[in-house]
Structures are given as C-alpha cells and as structure tokens.
Amino acid sequence: MKKFLKAEEIFFRVLMFLSTTLIGTVLFLIVFSVIKNGLPYLSWEMISEVPSGGYYFGKEGGILNAIVGTVYLSLGSTLLAFFVGLPVALMMNVHLVRYQRFVNGIRLILDLLWGIPSIVYGAFGFTLMVYLGIRASLLAGIITVTIFIIPIMIRAMDEALKTAPRGLLEAALSLGSTRSEISYRVFFKQCIPGMVTAILLSFGRAAGDVASVLFTAGFTDAIPTSINQPAATLPLAIFFQLSSPISEVRHRAYAAAVVLFGIILVISLLTRIISGKYKKNRINF
Amino acid sequence: MDHTKINISKLNLYYGRQQILKDINAGIPEKKITVILGPSGCGKTSLLRCMNRLTDLHPQARLTGNILINGKDILNTTDDITSIRKMMGLLAQRPYPLPMNIYNNIAYGLRISGRMNKRMLNKRVEHYLRQVSLWDEVKDRLRDPAVALSIGQQQRLCLARGLAVDPQIILADEPTSALDPLSSQAIEEKFNELKENYSIVIVTHILRQARRLADHVIFMYMGEVIEQGPADAFFENPKLEKTKLYLRGMFY
Ligand SMILES: Nc1ncnc2c1ncn2[C@@H]1O[C@H](COP(=O)(O)OP(=O)(O)O)[C@@H](O)[C@H]1O
Ligand SMILES: [Mg+2]
C-alpha cells in the first residue's frame, strides 16, 4: 500500500512537472518569437507618429493612431464596465444572498455571454448602430467593447466577492449597516485584490479583442480628438500588416504586437502597485 | 420576577422541510446573563439567529411564532430591520473584524449611527476600547489593520465594535470557542461586568462555562427547550430527568 502511494505521488509530480513545462515553453515561444521578430523593427518613429501615406507599404510613419485608439477604447470600456458591473456584482453577493437560485441563474447567463466570440458583439453593435443611425466612432466602439467585457468583469468580481466570509456579512448586518454600506464600505474593501484581477482580465480581453469593433469604431490614420470620431486599434493594425506581401511590413506587425504587450504590462503593474496598499486590511482564511 | 427583555413564544423555525426549532417558549431576563445550553446540533445557534433575524439570509428559512423585544414583536413587523438589529450586538464563534484599521472598526458603528466631530469620535473610540480593556494594548497602533491583532484581541475588538452602536442586548455564539484560555477568561470577565448594563445571551455547549456565567439557563435538546429557569435552581435542582442526565455528563 505504501509503495502504491509513493508511486502515485511520483506519477502526479511528474505529470505536474510536464504540464508546467509544456505551458511554460509554449508561452515562452510565443513571447520570444514576437519579441525576436518585432523588437529590431520597433522604432521611436513607429510609436510617435501616425501613418503617412505609404506606411503600410513599408514607408515612413508609425502606428500612434492605433496605440492611442487601443488605449482609449480599452481604458474607456474597462472603466465603464467597472462602474456598471460593480453594483451588479455587489447586488448578487450582498443584497440577493437569500435568492441563491436567481443569482446562480444570472451567473449561468453571464458565463454564456462570456463564451460568445467578440466579433458577434461587434456585429450586434453594428446592427444597433445602423438602426439608430449613428456613425462609426470611438463612443460606439467603447460601448461595444464594454458590452462584451462586462460579463467577464461582473463574473470576476463576483468570484472575488464570493470568497468574503458569510460571518463578515452577518457581523456588518448586526451593526445595523444597510446593504449599501456593507457593499461599498465592507465587501468592496475586503475584495480589492479580486477587483484588481477583474479589471486586469477585462482590460486584457478589451485590448486584445478591440479588433471586433472595426465596424463600430471604424479605422483611421488620424488620432481621434473627440468621442464622435472613428478610432484605430492595434490588433487591426497588426492584422493589416501581417497580411502584407512586404516582409518589412510583416515585421512591423510583430513590433506592433510588442507595443500591445507593453501596454498590458504597464497597466498590470500600475494596478498592482495601486492595489498593494489596500491588501493589508483584509481578513484571511 | 424580573423584567423580561426578550419574550419568545410558539417559535418554529424551518429550513426547507426540516424543522429546526420546535415550539420554543422562553424568556430572556433583562440585565442578566442567560446561557443557552445544549449538545451541539440542538439548535442553539439557530435560536440566537432568530433573535436578530439573521435567519432572513437563509434561502429557505421560515419562521412562525413571536419574538417580543421590549414588548414589540420583531418577526411580524414592518419596522426597519436595521434598527432592530442595532439593538443587539453580535459576537460570533470567531472574530470577523471589518477590513479596516483598528480605529475604524469601532468608528464604523459610531459613524453609521450619526454624525460626530473628530474629537468626539476619538473620545468614543477610546471609551469603547477601554471598556473591553483593549485600549492600553492598541493605543499606539490604532491605524494598524485590525487583522494584525491576535484572535483574542480581535474578539474583544468585535465586542467593543458591537457596544459602539449602543445596543441593549448582546448575543454571543460560543464566543470563546476559538480562543486560548486566557483570552477566554478575559471575555468571560467582560460579560460579568457588562451585565450591569446589558442583557446578555450566550450560547455554549461547555457546561463549566455555563456554570460560571449563567444567571438564567435555557436548556435545549433536539430543537426543543427542555427546561429553563434561574441558574441556581437549574444546576442544583433540575426538574427533569433529561436535564439531570445532561448535567451529570451522560450525553452530549
Ligand atoms: N444553513 C443551514 N441549512 C440547513 N440546516 C441547517 C443550517 N444551519 C444549521 N442547520 C441545522 O439546524 C440544526 C441546528 O443547528 P445549530 O443551530 O447550528 O445547532 P447548535 O448551534 O446547537 O450546534 C442542525 O441539525 C443543523 O444541521
Ligand atoms: Mg452552534
């Protein structure tokens, strides 16, 4: 029996080691190939200028339009999704504790929405836009992205709030707090690290999937100066360049991907630094 | 007979189909320590949770009967539940400090019960921390997270936090079960001091703790109240066979 247990232990260790190595290698290869192909072509010009006439044929100019468009779209939609999603997630975990079935129903629906490809949201946004007679613009793009990241935002915050102990809710109720006081002054504080994860997940999906707003946000070589103007996005710029027959342009696609990595990295680090100082107050179990 | 603070009559509690409390009739005297005693699983916690209506949180809980506090029914009422709960401080089996610093744990309750200027707030916070003998231990680190305190200190902090909303009643559910002997003793001493001003209900399955603390005892078994009365009579001269067996340690 002891021998068997030992064999089992070894088996799972090896399995764990193999899968960790596999995932690590794949991730490393992706990052490595993007950086190796892109970094040499990344120039100051590329990230500081908008495309001039011949940029997509290998001439001068840059992708500042796409960088700014991506940042506007992802930040705008992440913020919007956060402020719309937070009350919903708090409601599910503070106000509706008695109605577990209903809340589980909402969870199921959100999980389904999460699984729908972002391009479907793009198409839906486009239909809506045509129906309302709005032109492709940054605002329409932000709204589309918000709609498809909101299920992620709410479910990630919901998972964080679910870890708050029942006893904390009971203690706060016993002090005579209202549900809103508990939501914002107790539960939100307790779950700040989870909230940060929710924001990062949503921002990552937004930044990576903004391409789906081609129809709603349009694409332009100019930097938008108001929310009524169209905006470009990095994933689309990458896509256009990758499909070019000119090798120089294809390399610039990788350079643009490096920029996208960079943006997500910076946002990750910033949010973690900001949230770090709130962690110390939470109860641990 | 003393004034009765909480009067429970014909109380039944169901979780779904299962009946947890069966026709409970009991009185909690004012400004005394009432101990709810009984083996685990007999419904002590459930009875306590009925008193501040935490049972409302359970998806399938159903309550019938009456619980009168100061003569007013809290079950069949349209009164605001938060103001009912404010009358009672709760001490749970383990401390749940709020995710904020020590100072704000006490100030939280003070702030929600009314605006107060900074100086007044400081004074009140100190007052309640002194009341649970925590002031000297924490006065130099009021801005530290409450979770940095030891479990015993956290439990006293939770007691102070409850007192800060100015309740008339303290409900405590096995408040010492997570604590070391010294911290437990500290909490027990506090109860003995506090009973001068508060009506205290303590749930315990520890017979010796019940003997030490109780002025009044409610003995429960399998969801029913078997016997209740003043502590002396209950421990010295129990009326029912089941109580005698329990007191002799014949079943748990
Ligand atoms: N949330 C719940 N849902 C269903 N049944 C419960 C719940 N909490 C307690 N019970 C049941 O109620 C009975 C009494 O439990 P409890 O009041 O916790 O007893 P005690 O505090 O005396 O140990 C037990 O049989 C327990 O299984
Ligand atoms: Mg219990």
Coordinates of C-alpha atoms and ligand atoms in Angstrom, one line a residue:
Chain A
M1 CA 0.0 0.0 0.0
K2 CA 2.8 2.4 1.0
K3 CA 4.6 1.6 -2.2
F4 CA 1.5 2.3 -4.2
L5 CA 1.0 5.7 -2.5
K6 CA 4.6 6.5 -3.3
A7 CA 4.2 5.6 -7.0
E8 CA 1.0 7.7 -7.1
E9 CA 2.9 10.6 -5.6
I10 CA 5.7 10.3 -8.1
F11 CA 3.2 10.0 -11.0
F12 CA 1.4 13.2 -10.1
R13 CA 4.6 15.0 -9.5
V14 CA 5.9 14.1 -13.0
L15 CA 2.6 15.0 -14.5
M16 CA 2.6 18.4 -12.8
F17 CA 6.2 19.0 -13.9
L18 CA 5.4 18.0 -17.5
S19 CA 2.3 20.2 -17.9
T20 CA 4.0 23.2 -16.2
T21 CA 7.0 22.8 -18.6
L22 CA 4.7 22.4 -21.6
I23 CA 2.7 25.6 -20.8
G24 CA 5.8 27.5 -19.9
T25 CA 7.5 26.5 -23.1
V26 CA 4.6 27.4 -25.3
L27 CA 4.2 30.8 -23.6
F28 CA 7.9 31.4 -23.8
L29 CA 8.0 30.5 -27.5
I30 CA 5.1 32.9 -28.4
V31 CA 6.6 35.8 -26.5
F32 CA 10.0 35.0 -27.7
S33 CA 9.1 34.9 -31.4
V34 CA 7.0 38.1 -31.2
I35 CA 9.9 39.9 -29.5
K36 CA 12.6 38.5 -31.7
N37 CA 10.7 39.4 -34.9
G38 CA 9.4 42.7 -33.7
L39 CA 11.9 44.3 -31.3
P40 CA 14.5 45.1 -34.0
Y41 CA 11.8 46.9 -36.0
L42 CA 10.4 48.9 -33.1
S43 CA 11.5 52.4 -33.5
W44 CA 10.7 55.7 -31.8
E45 CA 9.2 56.9 -35.1
M46 CA 6.8 54.0 -35.1
I47 CA 5.3 54.8 -31.7
S48 CA 5.4 58.5 -32.0
E49 CA 3.9 59.2 -35.5
V50 CA 0.7 58.4 -37.3
P51 CA 1.0 56.5 -40.6
S52 CA 1.9 58.7 -43.5
G53 CA 0.7 57.8 -47.0
G54 CA 2.9 54.8 -47.6
Y55 CA 3.3 53.3 -44.1
Y56 CA 1.5 50.2 -45.0
F57 CA 3.8 49.7 -47.9
G58 CA 7.0 49.9 -45.8
K59 CA 7.5 53.7 -46.0
E60 CA 7.8 56.1 -43.0
G61 CA 5.3 56.9 -40.4
G62 CA 4.1 55.0 -37.3
I63 CA 1.1 53.4 -35.5
L64 CA 0.5 56.1 -32.9
N65 CA -3.1 56.3 -34.2
A66 CA -3.6 52.6 -33.3
I67 CA -1.9 52.8 -30.0
V68 CA -3.9 55.8 -28.9
G69 CA -7.1 54.2 -30.3
T70 CA -6.4 51.0 -28.4
V71 CA -5.7 52.8 -25.1
Y72 CA -8.8 54.9 -25.4
L73 CA -11.0 52.0 -26.3
S74 CA -9.7 49.6 -23.7
L75 CA -9.4 52.1 -20.9
G76 CA -12.7 53.7 -21.7
S77 CA -14.6 50.4 -21.8
T78 CA -12.8 49.0 -18.8
L79 CA -13.8 52.0 -16.7
L80 CA -17.4 51.9 -18.0
A81 CA -17.7 48.2 -17.4
F82 CA -16.3 48.6 -13.9
F83 CA -18.7 51.2 -12.8
V84 CA -21.7 49.4 -14.4
G85 CA -20.5 46.0 -13.3
L86 CA -19.6 46.7 -9.7
P87 CA -23.1 47.4 -8.4
V88 CA -24.3 44.3 -10.2
A89 CA -21.7 42.1 -8.6
L90 CA -22.3 43.6 -5.2
M91 CA -26.0 43.2 -5.5
M92 CA -25.5 39.5 -6.3
N93 CA -23.4 38.9 -3.2
V94 CA -24.9 41.3 -0.6
H95 CA -28.5 42.1 -1.5
L96 CA -29.5 38.8 -3.0
V97 CA -27.9 36.3 -0.6
R98 CA -31.4 35.0 0.1
Y99 CA -32.1 34.3 -3.6
Q100 CA -29.3 31.9 -4.4
R101 CA -31.1 30.3 -7.3
F102 CA -31.8 33.5 -9.0
V103 CA -28.2 34.6 -8.6
N104 CA -26.9 31.3 -9.9
G105 CA -29.2 31.8 -12.9
I106 CA -27.5 35.2 -13.5
R107 CA -24.1 33.5 -13.2
L108 CA -25.0 31.0 -15.8
I109 CA -26.2 33.7 -18.3
L110 CA -23.0 35.7 -17.7
D111 CA -20.9 32.6 -18.3
L112 CA -22.7 32.0 -21.6
L113 CA -22.2 35.6 -22.6
W114 CA -18.5 35.3 -21.8
G115 CA -18.2 32.4 -24.3
I116 CA -19.6 34.4 -27.2
P117 CA -16.9 35.5 -29.6
S118 CA -16.3 39.2 -29.5
I119 CA -16.9 39.6 -33.2
V120 CA -20.5 38.7 -32.6
Y121 CA -20.8 41.6 -30.2
G122 CA -19.1 43.7 -32.9
A123 CA -21.8 42.7 -35.4
F124 CA -24.5 43.3 -32.9
G125 CA -23.1 46.7 -32.1
F126 CA -23.0 47.4 -35.8
T127 CA -26.7 46.4 -36.4
L128 CA -27.7 48.6 -33.5
M129 CA -25.7 51.5 -34.8
V130 CA -27.2 51.3 -38.3
Y131 CA -30.7 51.0 -36.7
L132 CA -30.0 54.1 -34.6
G133 CA -28.3 55.9 -37.5
I134 CA -25.0 56.5 -35.6
R135 CA -21.7 56.7 -37.5
A136 CA -18.6 54.6 -36.6
S137 CA -17.0 56.4 -33.7
L138 CA -14.9 56.0 -30.6
L139 CA -18.0 56.1 -28.4
A140 CA -19.8 53.4 -30.4
G141 CA -16.6 51.4 -30.1
I142 CA -16.3 51.9 -26.4
I143 CA -19.9 50.8 -25.9
T144 CA -19.4 47.7 -28.0
V145 CA -16.3 46.7 -26.1
T146 CA -18.0 47.4 -22.8
I147 CA -20.8 45.1 -23.7
F148 CA -18.5 42.2 -24.4
I149 CA -16.2 42.7 -21.4
I150 CA -19.0 43.3 -18.9
P151 CA -19.7 39.6 -18.3
I152 CA -16.0 39.0 -17.6
M153 CA -15.9 42.0 -15.3
I154 CA -19.0 41.0 -13.3
R155 CA -18.2 37.3 -13.0
A156 CA -14.6 38.0 -11.9
M157 CA -15.8 40.5 -9.3
D158 CA -18.5 38.0 -8.3
E159 CA -15.9 35.3 -7.8
A160 CA -13.9 37.6 -5.6
L161 CA -16.9 38.7 -3.6
K162 CA -18.0 35.1 -3.1
T163 CA -14.8 34.5 -1.1
A164 CA -15.9 37.1 1.5
P165 CA -16.9 35.1 4.6
R166 CA -20.6 34.9 5.5
G167 CA -19.6 35.8 9.0
L168 CA -18.4 39.2 7.8
L169 CA -21.8 39.9 6.2
E170 CA -23.6 38.9 9.4
A171 CA -21.2 41.0 11.6
A172 CA -21.8 44.0 9.4
L173 CA -25.6 43.5 9.4
S174 CA -25.6 43.1 13.2
L175 CA -24.1 46.5 13.5
G176 CA -27.1 47.9 11.8
S177 CA -25.5 48.7 8.5
T178 CA -27.6 48.9 5.4
R179 CA -26.8 46.7 2.4
S180 CA -25.2 49.6 0.5
E181 CA -23.0 50.4 3.4
I182 CA -21.9 46.8 3.6
S183 CA -21.4 46.7 -0.2
Y184 CA -19.1 49.7 -0.5
R185 CA -17.5 50.0 2.9
V186 CA -17.0 46.4 3.8
F187 CA -17.3 43.9 0.9
F188 CA -15.6 46.1 -1.7
K189 CA -12.7 46.8 0.7
Q190 CA -12.4 43.1 1.6
C191 CA -12.2 42.1 -2.0
I192 CA -10.0 44.8 -3.5
P193 CA -7.3 42.3 -4.8
G194 CA -10.0 40.4 -6.6
M195 CA -11.4 43.6 -8.0
V196 CA -8.0 44.3 -9.4
T197 CA -7.9 40.9 -11.1
A198 CA -11.3 41.6 -12.6
I199 CA -10.1 44.9 -14.0
L200 CA -6.9 43.3 -15.4
L201 CA -8.8 40.4 -17.0
S202 CA -11.3 42.8 -18.6
F203 CA -8.6 45.2 -19.8
G204 CA -6.6 42.3 -21.3
R205 CA -9.7 41.0 -23.2
A206 CA -10.6 44.5 -24.3
A207 CA -7.1 45.3 -25.5
G208 CA -6.7 42.0 -27.3
D209 CA -10.2 41.9 -28.8
V210 CA -10.7 45.5 -29.8
A211 CA -10.4 44.4 -33.4
S212 CA -14.0 43.3 -33.2
V213 CA -15.1 47.0 -33.2
L214 CA -13.9 47.5 -36.8
F215 CA -17.5 48.1 -37.8
T216 CA -18.4 50.2 -34.8
A217 CA -15.3 52.2 -34.2
G218 CA -14.1 52.3 -37.8
F219 CA -10.4 52.6 -38.7
T220 CA -8.5 55.7 -39.4
D221 CA -5.0 57.1 -39.7
A222 CA -5.8 60.0 -37.5
I223 CA -5.8 60.2 -33.7
P224 CA -9.4 60.8 -32.5
T225 CA -9.9 64.1 -30.8
S226 CA -13.4 63.5 -29.7
I227 CA -15.6 60.5 -28.9
N228 CA -17.6 61.1 -32.1
Q229 CA -14.6 60.4 -34.3
P230 CA -13.5 56.9 -35.5
A231 CA -10.5 55.3 -33.9
A232 CA -7.9 52.7 -35.0
T233 CA -6.8 49.7 -32.9
L234 CA -3.5 47.8 -32.6
P235 CA -4.9 44.3 -33.2
L236 CA -6.3 45.5 -36.5
A237 CA -3.1 47.3 -37.4
I238 CA -1.3 44.1 -36.7
F239 CA -3.7 42.1 -38.8
F240 CA -3.4 44.5 -41.8
Q241 CA 0.4 44.5 -41.6
L242 CA 0.7 40.7 -41.2
S243 CA -1.3 40.1 -44.4
S244 CA 1.1 42.3 -46.4
P245 CA 3.4 40.7 -49.0
I246 CA 6.2 43.0 -48.0
S247 CA 8.4 41.4 -45.3
E248 CA 9.4 44.7 -43.7
V249 CA 5.7 45.4 -43.1
R250 CA 5.2 42.0 -41.6
H251 CA 8.0 42.6 -39.2
R252 CA 6.4 45.9 -38.2
A253 CA 3.3 43.8 -37.3
Y254 CA 5.4 42.0 -34.7
A255 CA 6.7 45.3 -33.5
A256 CA 3.1 46.5 -33.0
A257 CA 2.4 43.3 -31.0
V258 CA 5.4 44.1 -28.8
V259 CA 3.7 47.5 -28.2
L260 CA 0.5 45.8 -27.2
F261 CA 2.4 43.6 -24.8
G262 CA 3.9 46.7 -23.4
I263 CA 0.6 48.5 -22.8
I264 CA -0.9 45.5 -21.0
L265 CA 2.3 45.1 -18.9
V266 CA 2.2 48.7 -17.8
I267 CA -1.5 48.6 -16.9
S268 CA -0.9 45.4 -14.9
L269 CA 1.9 46.8 -13.0
L270 CA 0.2 50.1 -12.2
T271 CA -3.0 48.4 -10.9
R272 CA -1.0 46.0 -8.8
I273 CA 1.0 48.8 -7.3
I274 CA -2.1 50.9 -6.5
S275 CA -3.9 47.9 -5.0
G276 CA -1.0 46.7 -3.0
K277 CA -1.6 49.2 -0.2
Y278 CA -5.2 48.1 0.3
K279 CA -4.4 44.4 0.8
K280 CA -3.3 44.7 4.4
N281 CA -6.7 45.2 5.9
R282 CA -8.5 42.2 4.6
I283 CA -9.3 39.1 6.6
N284 CA -7.6 36.0 5.5
F285 CA -8.8 32.4 5.9
Chain B
M1 CA -39.9 38.2 38.8
D2 CA -37.5 40.4 36.9
H3 CA -38.4 42.3 33.8
T4 CA -38.3 40.1 30.6
K5 CA -36.2 41.7 27.8
I6 CA -36.9 39.1 25.1
N7 CA -40.0 37.0 25.1
I8 CA -40.1 34.1 22.7
S9 CA -43.4 32.3 22.2
K10 CA -44.5 29.4 20.0
L11 CA -41.5 29.9 17.8
N12 CA -40.9 27.4 15.0
L13 CA -38.1 27.5 12.5
Y14 CA -37.9 25.5 9.3
Y15 CA -35.1 25.3 6.8
G16 CA -36.9 24.0 3.8
R17 CA -38.8 20.9 5.0
Q18 CA -36.6 20.3 8.0
Q19 CA -38.0 21.7 11.3
I20 CA -35.0 23.1 13.3
L21 CA -36.8 24.7 16.2
K22 CA -40.0 23.3 17.7
D23 CA -42.5 25.4 19.6
I24 CA -39.9 27.4 21.6
N25 CA -41.3 29.3 24.6
A26 CA -38.6 31.2 26.5
G27 CA -37.9 34.4 28.3
I28 CA -34.6 36.3 28.5
P29 CA -34.4 38.4 31.6
E30 CA -33.1 42.0 31.5
K31 CA -29.6 42.8 32.6
K32 CA -28.6 39.3 33.3
I33 CA -26.6 36.6 31.6
T34 CA -28.8 34.0 30.0
V35 CA -27.0 30.9 28.8
I36 CA -28.4 28.8 26.1
L37 CA -27.1 25.3 26.8
G38 CA -27.3 22.0 25.0
P39 CA -25.4 19.5 22.9
S40 CA -24.2 20.6 19.5
G41 CA -26.7 20.4 16.7
C42 CA -29.6 21.0 19.1
G43 CA -30.5 24.4 17.6
K44 CA -28.8 26.9 19.9
T45 CA -27.2 28.9 17.1
S46 CA -30.4 28.9 15.2
L47 CA -32.4 30.2 18.1
L48 CA -29.9 33.0 18.6
R49 CA -30.0 33.9 14.9
C50 CA -33.8 34.2 15.1
M51 CA -33.4 36.9 17.7
N52 CA -31.7 39.3 15.3
R53 CA -33.3 37.8 12.2
L54 CA -30.1 36.7 10.6
T55 CA -32.3 33.8 9.5
D56 CA -33.6 36.2 6.9
L57 CA -30.4 35.4 5.0
H58 CA -31.2 31.7 4.6
P59 CA -32.9 30.9 1.3
Q60 CA -35.4 28.5 2.8
A61 CA -35.9 29.7 6.3
R62 CA -39.4 30.1 7.5
L63 CA -40.3 31.4 10.9
T64 CA -43.6 31.2 12.8
G65 CA -44.5 32.5 16.3
N66 CA -43.4 35.6 18.1
I67 CA -40.3 37.2 19.5
L68 CA -41.1 40.2 21.6
I69 CA -38.3 42.6 22.4
N70 CA -39.3 45.3 24.9
G71 CA -42.8 44.1 24.2
K72 CA -42.7 44.6 20.5
D73 CA -42.8 41.8 18.0
I74 CA -39.8 41.8 15.7
L75 CA -40.9 38.9 13.5
N76 CA -44.2 40.2 12.3
T77 CA -43.4 43.9 11.9
T78 CA -43.0 46.4 9.2
D79 CA -40.3 48.2 11.2
D80 CA -36.9 48.6 9.6
I81 CA -34.8 45.5 10.3
T82 CA -31.6 47.5 10.6
S83 CA -32.9 49.5 13.6
I84 CA -34.0 46.2 15.2
R85 CA -30.5 44.7 14.6
K86 CA -28.9 47.8 16.1
M87 CA -30.5 46.9 19.5
M88 CA -28.3 43.8 19.6
G89 CA -24.5 43.4 19.4
L90 CA -23.4 40.0 18.0
L91 CA -20.3 38.1 18.9
A92 CA -19.7 35.1 16.6
Q93 CA -17.7 31.9 17.2
R94 CA -14.7 33.5 15.6
P95 CA -14.0 37.2 15.3
Y96 CA -14.8 38.9 12.0
P97 CA -13.1 42.3 12.1
L98 CA -14.1 44.7 9.4
P99 CA -11.4 45.1 6.6
M100 CA -10.1 48.3 8.0
N101 CA -7.8 49.6 10.7
I102 CA -8.4 49.2 14.5
Y103 CA -9.7 52.7 15.0
N104 CA -12.2 52.5 12.1
N105 CA -13.6 49.2 13.3
I106 CA -15.0 51.0 16.3
A107 CA -15.7 54.3 14.4
Y108 CA -17.7 52.4 11.8
G109 CA -20.6 51.8 14.0
L110 CA -20.4 55.3 15.5
R111 CA -20.4 56.9 12.1
I112 CA -23.4 55.0 10.8
S113 CA -25.5 55.8 13.9
G114 CA -24.9 59.5 13.5
R115 CA -22.5 62.2 12.5
M116 CA -19.9 63.2 15.1
N117 CA -17.0 65.5 15.1
K118 CA -13.5 64.2 15.1
R119 CA -12.8 64.9 18.8
M120 CA -15.9 63.3 19.9
L121 CA -15.2 60.3 17.7
N122 CA -11.8 59.9 19.2
K123 CA -13.2 60.0 22.7
R124 CA -15.9 57.5 22.0
V125 CA -13.4 55.1 20.3
E126 CA -11.2 55.3 23.3
H127 CA -14.1 54.8 25.6
Y128 CA -15.2 51.5 23.9
L129 CA -11.7 50.2 23.6
R130 CA -11.2 50.8 27.4
Q131 CA -14.5 49.1 28.1
V132 CA -13.1 45.8 26.7
S133 CA -9.6 46.5 28.2
L134 CA -8.0 46.8 24.8
W135 CA -7.0 50.4 24.9
D136 CA -3.6 50.0 26.5
E137 CA -2.7 47.2 24.1
V138 CA -3.6 49.1 20.9
K139 CA -3.4 52.8 21.7
D140 CA -0.1 53.2 19.9
R141 CA -1.2 51.4 16.7
L142 CA -4.8 52.4 16.1
R143 CA -4.1 52.8 12.4
D144 CA -2.8 49.2 12.0
P145 CA -5.1 46.7 10.3
A146 CA -7.5 45.0 12.8
V147 CA -6.4 41.6 11.4
A148 CA -2.9 42.2 12.7
L149 CA -4.2 41.7 16.3
S150 CA -4.3 38.3 17.9
I151 CA -7.5 36.3 17.8
G152 CA -8.3 37.0 21.4
Q153 CA -7.7 40.8 20.8
Q154 CA -9.8 40.6 17.7
Q155 CA -12.7 39.1 19.6
R156 CA -12.5 41.9 22.2
L157 CA -12.4 44.4 19.4
C158 CA -15.5 42.9 17.9
L159 CA -17.2 43.1 21.3
A160 CA -16.2 46.8 21.5
R161 CA -17.4 47.4 18.0
G162 CA -20.8 45.9 18.9
L163 CA -21.0 48.1 22.0
A164 CA -20.3 51.2 20.0
V165 CA -23.7 51.0 18.3
D166 CA -25.2 51.3 21.7
P167 CA -27.2 48.1 21.9
Q168 CA -29.3 46.9 24.8
I169 CA -28.7 43.3 24.2
I170 CA -25.5 41.2 23.5
L171 CA -25.8 38.0 21.6
A172 CA -22.8 35.7 21.8
D173 CA -22.5 32.4 20.0
E174 CA -19.8 30.3 21.6
P175 CA -17.7 33.4 21.8
T176 CA -14.7 31.7 23.3
S177 CA -14.5 28.6 21.2
A178 CA -11.7 29.9 19.0
L179 CA -9.8 31.5 21.9
D180 CA -6.9 30.4 24.2
P181 CA -7.8 30.0 27.9
L182 CA -6.5 33.4 28.9
S183 CA -8.4 35.3 26.2
S184 CA -11.5 33.2 27.0
Q185 CA -11.2 34.3 30.6
A186 CA -10.9 37.9 29.6
I187 CA -14.1 37.7 27.5
E188 CA -15.9 36.0 30.4
E189 CA -14.8 38.7 32.8
K190 CA -16.1 41.3 30.4
F191 CA -19.5 39.6 30.3
N192 CA -19.7 39.7 34.1
E193 CA -19.0 43.5 34.0
L194 CA -21.3 44.2 31.1
K195 CA -24.4 42.5 32.6
E196 CA -24.9 45.5 34.7
N197 CA -26.0 47.5 31.7
Y198 CA -26.8 44.9 29.0
S199 CA -29.0 41.9 28.7
I200 CA -26.6 39.1 27.6
V201 CA -27.4 35.9 25.8
I202 CA -24.6 33.4 25.5
V203 CA -24.7 30.1 23.6
T204 CA -22.4 27.4 24.8
H205 CA -22.0 23.7 25.0
I206 CA -19.5 23.9 27.7
L207 CA -21.1 23.0 31.0
R208 CA -18.5 24.6 33.2
Q209 CA -18.7 27.9 31.3
A210 CA -22.4 27.9 31.7
R211 CA -22.0 27.3 35.5
R212 CA -19.5 30.1 35.7
L213 CA -21.5 32.7 33.8
A214 CA -25.2 32.0 33.9
D215 CA -27.9 33.8 35.9
H216 CA -30.5 32.2 33.9
V217 CA -30.4 29.0 31.8
I218 CA -32.3 27.7 28.8
F219 CA -31.5 24.1 28.2
M220 CA -32.2 22.8 24.7
Y221 CA -32.2 19.3 23.1
M222 CA -33.1 18.3 19.6
G223 CA -34.7 21.7 18.7
E224 CA -36.8 22.0 21.8
V225 CA -36.4 23.8 25.1
I226 CA -36.4 21.1 27.7
E227 CA -36.0 23.1 30.9
Q228 CA -35.3 26.7 31.8
G229 CA -35.0 28.9 34.9
P230 CA -32.7 30.7 37.2
A231 CA -29.2 29.2 37.2
D232 CA -29.1 28.1 40.9
A233 CA -32.3 26.1 40.7
F234 CA -31.3 24.7 37.3
F235 CA -28.0 23.4 38.3
E236 CA -28.8 22.4 41.9
N237 CA -32.2 21.1 41.5
P238 CA -33.1 20.2 37.9
K239 CA -36.7 19.1 37.5
L240 CA -36.5 16.8 34.5
E241 CA -34.7 13.5 34.1
K242 CA -33.1 14.6 30.8
T243 CA -31.6 17.7 32.4
K244 CA -30.2 15.6 35.3
L245 CA -28.6 13.2 32.8
Y246 CA -27.1 16.0 30.8
L247 CA -25.7 17.8 33.9
R248 CA -24.1 14.5 35.0
G249 CA -22.4 14.3 31.6
M250 CA -24.4 11.3 30.5
F251 CA -24.9 12.6 26.9
Y252 CA -23.5 15.4 24.8
Ligands
LIG1 N1 -27.8 26.8 7.0 C1 -28.5 25.7 7.4 N2 -29.2 25.0 6.5 C2 -29.8 23.8 6.8 N3 -29.8 23.3 8.1 C3 -29.0 24.0 9.0 C4 -28.3 25.2 8.7 N4 -27.7 25.6 9.8 C5 -28.0 24.7 10.8 N5 -28.8 23.7 10.3 C6 -29.3 22.5 11.0 O1 -30.0 23.0 12.2 C7 -29.8 22.2 13.3 C8 -29.3 23.1 14.4 O2 -28.1 23.7 14.1 P1 -27.4 24.8 15.1 O3 -28.5 25.8 15.4 O4 -26.2 25.2 14.4 O5 -27.1 23.9 16.4 P2 -26.1 24.3 17.6 O6 -25.7 25.7 17.4 O7 -26.8 23.9 18.8 O8 -24.9 23.4 17.4 C9 -28.7 21.2 12.9 O9 -29.4 20.0 12.7 C10 -28.2 21.7 11.6 O10 -27.9 20.6 10.7
MG2 MG -23.8 26.5 17.1

